[in-house]
């Protein structure tokens, strides 16, 4: 049975870890992956590989996995996707926006998942696509037997090197050819500033926070607002505490992030059958640094069923047709990137 985790940095450096994986509640002294679900329900999220191999290409990856299971002759997956129906999502949209206008919420991110049937090929072949993702994206993957998930995300949850923690607010979405109008879009700016403000406030207890200017970014064929944020950690902060403090940011969660908001978020994720990996933290502790991303722009599979999720932030200025189009754009960008 294949049992692996994969992590790739935007500069192309990547590592594949092979099982059996030891598990730990706290970050170990050496190399380990951080793998949890969206609700952080795994009490032992640190996965310590039996073997860790640096990889730069698909040849490196297949060579590293040769003792596990050869995939050289496997074909890329062909999937018959089913277009998602609008009814359940439209109902969720209306209820969320009603709560926002009533000031019970400021923002919430529902997730729509397109399902498909695997017609032929092997989804694990897409691991090479993770390695070959465009510059500026972080790659992630976890495969256990006949199920797994993988993706190439533009969103960093945190990077810790020495006493410096770096993160970002990435929110607001448009087609690449809409940059001029996007830069002045009041709804998209509002959505982004809610995320940036939350992150800045959340990190203040850990040290001096520096916040960069809001910029327009173009990762993986879409346009987003991005604000870089960093903090000089005053003390040796616990990584688990930092993850719990930041996750989920309003980019994938809700605001306010109180008990009521979290309950509503969890309920919408259940109703819309959101895959547990989507939006969750995924990281790697290696070479005296910790890199952790938000698991978006990805897909999952369980035997012959494929899942392609996308989310959108609903605020007071949201309109259903706009959000429905944004969800489609995000799924199309993932499908194009992975050739499915």
Coordinates of C-alpha atoms in Angstrom, one line a residue, residues 14-291:
X14 CA 10.4 19.3 -2.6
X15 CA 10.5 16.3 -0.3
X16 CA 8.6 13.1 -0.4
X17 CA 8.2 11.1 2.9
X18 CA 7.4 7.4 2.9
X19 CA 5.7 5.4 5.6
X20 CA 5.1 3.8 7.9
X21 CA 4.7 7.2 9.6
X22 CA 5.2 7.6 13.3
X23 CA 2.8 10.1 14.9
X24 CA 3.3 12.8 17.5
X25 CA 1.2 15.4 19.3
X26 CA 4.0 17.9 19.5
X27 CA 6.5 18.9 16.8
X28 CA 9.5 16.5 17.0
X29 CA 13.1 17.6 17.0
X30 CA 13.7 16.4 13.4
X31 CA 11.8 16.4 10.1
X32 CA 8.1 15.8 10.2
X33 CA 5.0 16.6 8.1
X34 CA 2.0 18.4 9.7
X35 CA -1.2 16.8 8.4
X36 CA -4.6 17.5 9.9
X37 CA -8.2 18.0 8.8
X38 CA -10.0 21.3 8.7
X39 CA -11.3 21.0 12.3
X40 CA -7.9 20.0 13.6
X41 CA -9.4 16.8 15.0
X42 CA -6.2 14.8 14.8
X43 CA -4.6 14.9 18.2
X44 CA -1.3 13.6 16.7
X45 CA -0.9 15.6 13.5
X46 CA 2.9 15.4 13.2
X47 CA 3.7 12.6 10.8
X48 CA 7.3 11.4 11.0
X49 CA 8.3 9.5 7.8
X50 CA 10.4 6.3 7.8
X51 CA 12.3 7.8 4.9
X52 CA 12.5 11.4 3.5
X53 CA 13.9 12.0 0.1
X54 CA 14.5 15.4 -1.6
X55 CA 13.0 15.4 -5.1
X56 CA 13.2 17.8 -8.0
X57 CA 11.6 16.0 -10.9
X58 CA 9.1 13.2 -11.7
X59 CA 12.1 11.0 -12.4
X60 CA 13.4 11.7 -8.8
X61 CA 9.9 11.0 -7.5
X62 CA 9.5 7.7 -9.3
X63 CA 13.0 6.6 -8.3
X64 CA 12.2 7.5 -4.6
X65 CA 9.0 5.4 -4.8
X66 CA 10.5 2.5 -6.7
X67 CA 10.7 0.3 -3.6
X68 CA 7.1 1.2 -2.7
X69 CA 5.1 1.0 -5.9
X70 CA 6.2 1.9 -9.5
X71 CA 4.0 4.3 -11.4
X72 CA 6.1 4.7 -14.5
X73 CA 3.6 2.9 -16.7
X74 CA 0.5 4.3 -15.1
X75 CA -1.7 6.6 -17.2
X76 CA -3.0 10.0 -16.1
X77 CA -6.6 9.9 -14.7
X78 CA -9.5 10.5 -16.9
X79 CA -12.6 11.7 -15.0
X80 CA -16.2 12.1 -15.9
X81 CA -17.2 15.1 -13.9
X82 CA -20.8 15.9 -12.9
X83 CA -21.7 19.6 -12.9
X84 CA -22.8 20.6 -9.4
X85 CA -26.4 21.7 -8.9
X86 CA -27.1 25.2 -7.7
X87 CA -30.0 24.5 -5.2
X88 CA -28.1 23.6 -2.0
X89 CA -25.4 26.2 -2.6
X90 CA -27.9 28.9 -3.4
X91 CA -29.8 28.1 -0.2
X92 CA -26.6 28.4 1.8
X93 CA -25.6 31.6 0.1
X94 CA -28.9 33.2 1.0
X95 CA -28.8 32.2 4.6
X96 CA -25.2 33.3 5.0
X97 CA -25.8 36.7 3.4
X98 CA -28.9 37.2 5.5
X99 CA -26.7 36.6 8.7
X100 CA -24.1 39.0 7.3
X101 CA -26.7 41.8 6.7
X102 CA -28.1 41.1 10.2
X103 CA -24.6 41.6 11.6
X104 CA -24.5 38.0 13.0
X105 CA -21.6 37.3 10.7
X106 CA -19.1 39.5 8.9
X107 CA -17.9 36.8 6.5
X108 CA -18.2 33.0 5.9
X109 CA -16.7 30.8 3.3
X110 CA -19.0 27.9 2.0
X111 CA -17.4 25.3 -0.2
X112 CA -18.9 23.7 -3.3
X113 CA -17.5 20.3 -4.4
X114 CA -17.8 18.9 -7.9
X115 CA -17.7 15.1 -7.9
X116 CA -16.6 12.8 -10.7
X117 CA -16.1 9.2 -11.6
X118 CA -12.6 7.9 -12.4
X119 CA -12.9 6.3 -15.9
X120 CA -9.3 5.2 -16.3
X121 CA -5.8 5.9 -15.2
X122 CA -4.4 6.5 -11.7
X123 CA -4.8 9.7 -9.6
X124 CA -1.4 9.1 -8.0
X125 CA 0.2 10.0 -11.3
X126 CA -0.8 13.6 -10.5
X127 CA 1.9 13.7 -7.9
X128 CA 4.3 14.7 -10.7
X129 CA 2.0 17.6 -11.5
X130 CA 2.5 18.8 -7.9
X131 CA 6.2 18.9 -8.5
X132 CA 5.8 20.6 -11.8
X133 CA 3.4 23.3 -10.6
X134 CA 4.2 26.9 -11.7
X135 CA 6.6 29.0 -9.6
X136 CA 5.1 30.7 -6.7
X137 CA 2.9 27.8 -5.6
X138 CA 3.3 25.4 -2.7
X139 CA 2.6 21.8 -3.5
X140 CA 1.2 19.3 -1.0
X141 CA 0.0 15.7 -1.2
X142 CA -1.0 12.8 1.1
X143 CA -1.7 9.3 -0.3
X144 CA -2.8 6.3 1.8
X145 CA -3.7 3.3 -0.3
X146 CA -6.6 3.9 -2.6
X147 CA -7.4 7.4 -1.3
X148 CA -5.6 10.7 -1.1
X149 CA -5.5 14.4 -1.8
X150 CA -3.1 16.8 -3.5
X151 CA -2.9 20.3 -4.7
X152 CA -0.8 23.4 -5.6
X153 CA -1.8 26.3 -3.4
X154 CA -1.0 30.0 -3.5
X155 CA -1.8 30.5 0.1
X156 CA 0.8 30.3 2.9
X157 CA -0.5 29.9 6.5
X158 CA 2.9 30.4 8.0
X159 CA 6.6 30.0 7.5
X160 CA 8.9 30.1 10.6
X161 CA 12.6 30.5 10.3
X162 CA 14.5 31.5 13.4
X163 CA 12.3 34.0 15.3
X164 CA 10.5 35.3 12.2
X165 CA 7.1 34.1 11.2
X166 CA 5.8 35.1 7.8
X167 CA 2.3 34.7 6.5
X168 CA -0.1 36.4 4.1
X169 CA -3.7 37.4 3.5
X170 CA -4.9 36.1 0.2
X171 CA -8.5 36.9 -0.6
X172 CA -10.5 38.4 -3.4
X173 CA -10.6 36.7 -6.7
X174 CA -11.1 37.7 -10.4
X175 CA -10.0 36.6 -13.9
X176 CA -6.5 37.8 -14.9
X177 CA -7.9 40.2 -17.5
X178 CA -9.9 42.1 -14.9
X179 CA -7.0 43.6 -12.9
X180 CA -7.9 47.3 -13.4
X181 CA -11.5 46.9 -12.3
X182 CA -10.6 44.3 -9.7
X183 CA -8.2 46.7 -8.0
X184 CA -11.1 49.1 -7.3
X185 CA -13.7 46.4 -6.5
X186 CA -15.3 47.4 -3.2
X187 CA -16.6 43.9 -2.4
X188 CA -13.3 42.2 -3.1
X189 CA -11.3 44.8 -1.1
X190 CA -13.7 44.4 1.8
X191 CA -13.3 40.6 1.7
X192 CA -9.5 40.9 1.6
X193 CA -9.2 43.5 4.4
X194 CA -11.3 41.3 6.7
X195 CA -8.7 38.6 6.3
X196 CA -5.7 40.8 6.6
X197 CA -7.1 42.5 9.7
X198 CA -7.8 39.2 11.4
X199 CA -4.3 37.9 10.8
X200 CA -2.7 41.1 12.1
X201 CA -4.7 41.1 15.2
X202 CA -4.2 37.4 15.9
X203 CA -0.4 37.7 15.8
X204 CA -0.1 40.7 18.0
X205 CA 0.2 38.6 21.2
X206 CA 3.2 36.8 19.8
X207 CA 5.4 39.9 18.9
X208 CA 5.8 43.0 16.8
X209 CA 3.7 42.7 13.6
X210 CA 4.7 44.2 10.2
X211 CA 2.1 44.5 7.5
X212 CA 2.9 45.1 3.9
X213 CA 0.7 46.9 1.3
X214 CA -2.2 45.3 -0.4
X215 CA -1.0 44.1 -3.8
X216 CA -2.5 42.3 -6.8
X217 CA -1.2 38.8 -7.3
X218 CA -1.6 36.4 -10.2
X219 CA -1.0 32.8 -9.0
X220 CA -2.1 29.9 -11.2
X221 CA -4.2 31.8 -13.7
X222 CA -6.3 33.8 -11.3
X223 CA -6.1 37.3 -9.8
X224 CA -6.1 37.9 -6.0
X225 CA -5.3 40.5 -3.5
X226 CA -2.3 39.7 -1.3
X227 CA -0.9 41.3 1.8
X228 CA 2.3 40.0 3.3
X229 CA 2.5 40.0 7.1
X230 CA 5.3 39.0 9.4
X231 CA 6.0 39.0 13.2
X232 CA 9.1 38.8 15.2
X233 CA 8.3 36.1 17.8
X234 CA 9.1 37.3 21.3
X235 CA 9.4 33.9 22.8
X236 CA 9.7 30.3 21.5
X237 CA 6.0 30.0 20.5
X238 CA 4.5 26.6 20.2
X239 CA 3.8 25.7 16.5
X240 CA 0.6 24.0 17.4
X241 CA -0.6 27.1 19.3
X242 CA 0.3 29.3 16.3
X243 CA -1.6 27.0 13.9
X244 CA -4.7 27.0 16.2
X245 CA -4.5 30.8 16.5
X246 CA -4.5 31.4 12.8
X247 CA -6.5 28.6 11.4
X248 CA -9.0 28.9 9.9
X249 CA -8.4 32.5 8.7
X250 CA -11.4 34.2 7.3
X251 CA -10.0 33.4 3.8
X252 CA -11.3 29.8 4.3
X253 CA -13.4 30.1 7.5
X254 CA -15.6 32.7 9.1
X255 CA -15.6 36.0 11.0
X256 CA -16.1 36.5 13.8
X257 CA -14.4 33.2 14.7
X258 CA -16.5 32.7 17.8
X259 CA -18.4 29.6 18.8
X260 CA -21.5 30.6 16.9
X261 CA -19.6 31.4 13.7
X262 CA -17.6 28.1 13.9
X263 CA -20.8 26.1 14.4
X264 CA -22.3 27.7 11.3
X265 CA -19.2 27.1 9.3
X266 CA -19.1 23.4 10.4
X267 CA -22.7 23.0 9.5
X268 CA -22.4 24.4 6.0
X269 CA -19.3 22.2 5.4
X270 CA -21.4 19.2 6.5
X271 CA -24.4 20.1 4.4
X272 CA -22.3 20.8 1.3
X273 CA -20.1 17.7 1.9
X274 CA -16.8 19.5 1.9
X275 CA -13.8 17.2 1.8
X276 CA -12.0 17.3 5.2
X277 CA -8.7 18.2 3.7
X278 CA -9.9 21.3 2.0
X279 CA -8.7 24.5 3.7
X280 CA -6.8 22.6 6.3
X281 CA -3.2 23.3 7.3
X282 CA -0.5 21.1 5.7
X283 CA 3.1 21.6 6.5
X284 CA 6.7 20.3 6.7
X285 CA 9.3 20.9 9.4
X286 CA 12.7 20.6 7.7
X287 CA 16.1 22.2 7.8
X288 CA 15.4 24.3 10.9
X289 CA 12.3 25.8 9.3
X290 CA 8.6 25.1 9.3
X291 CA 6.5 25.7 6.2

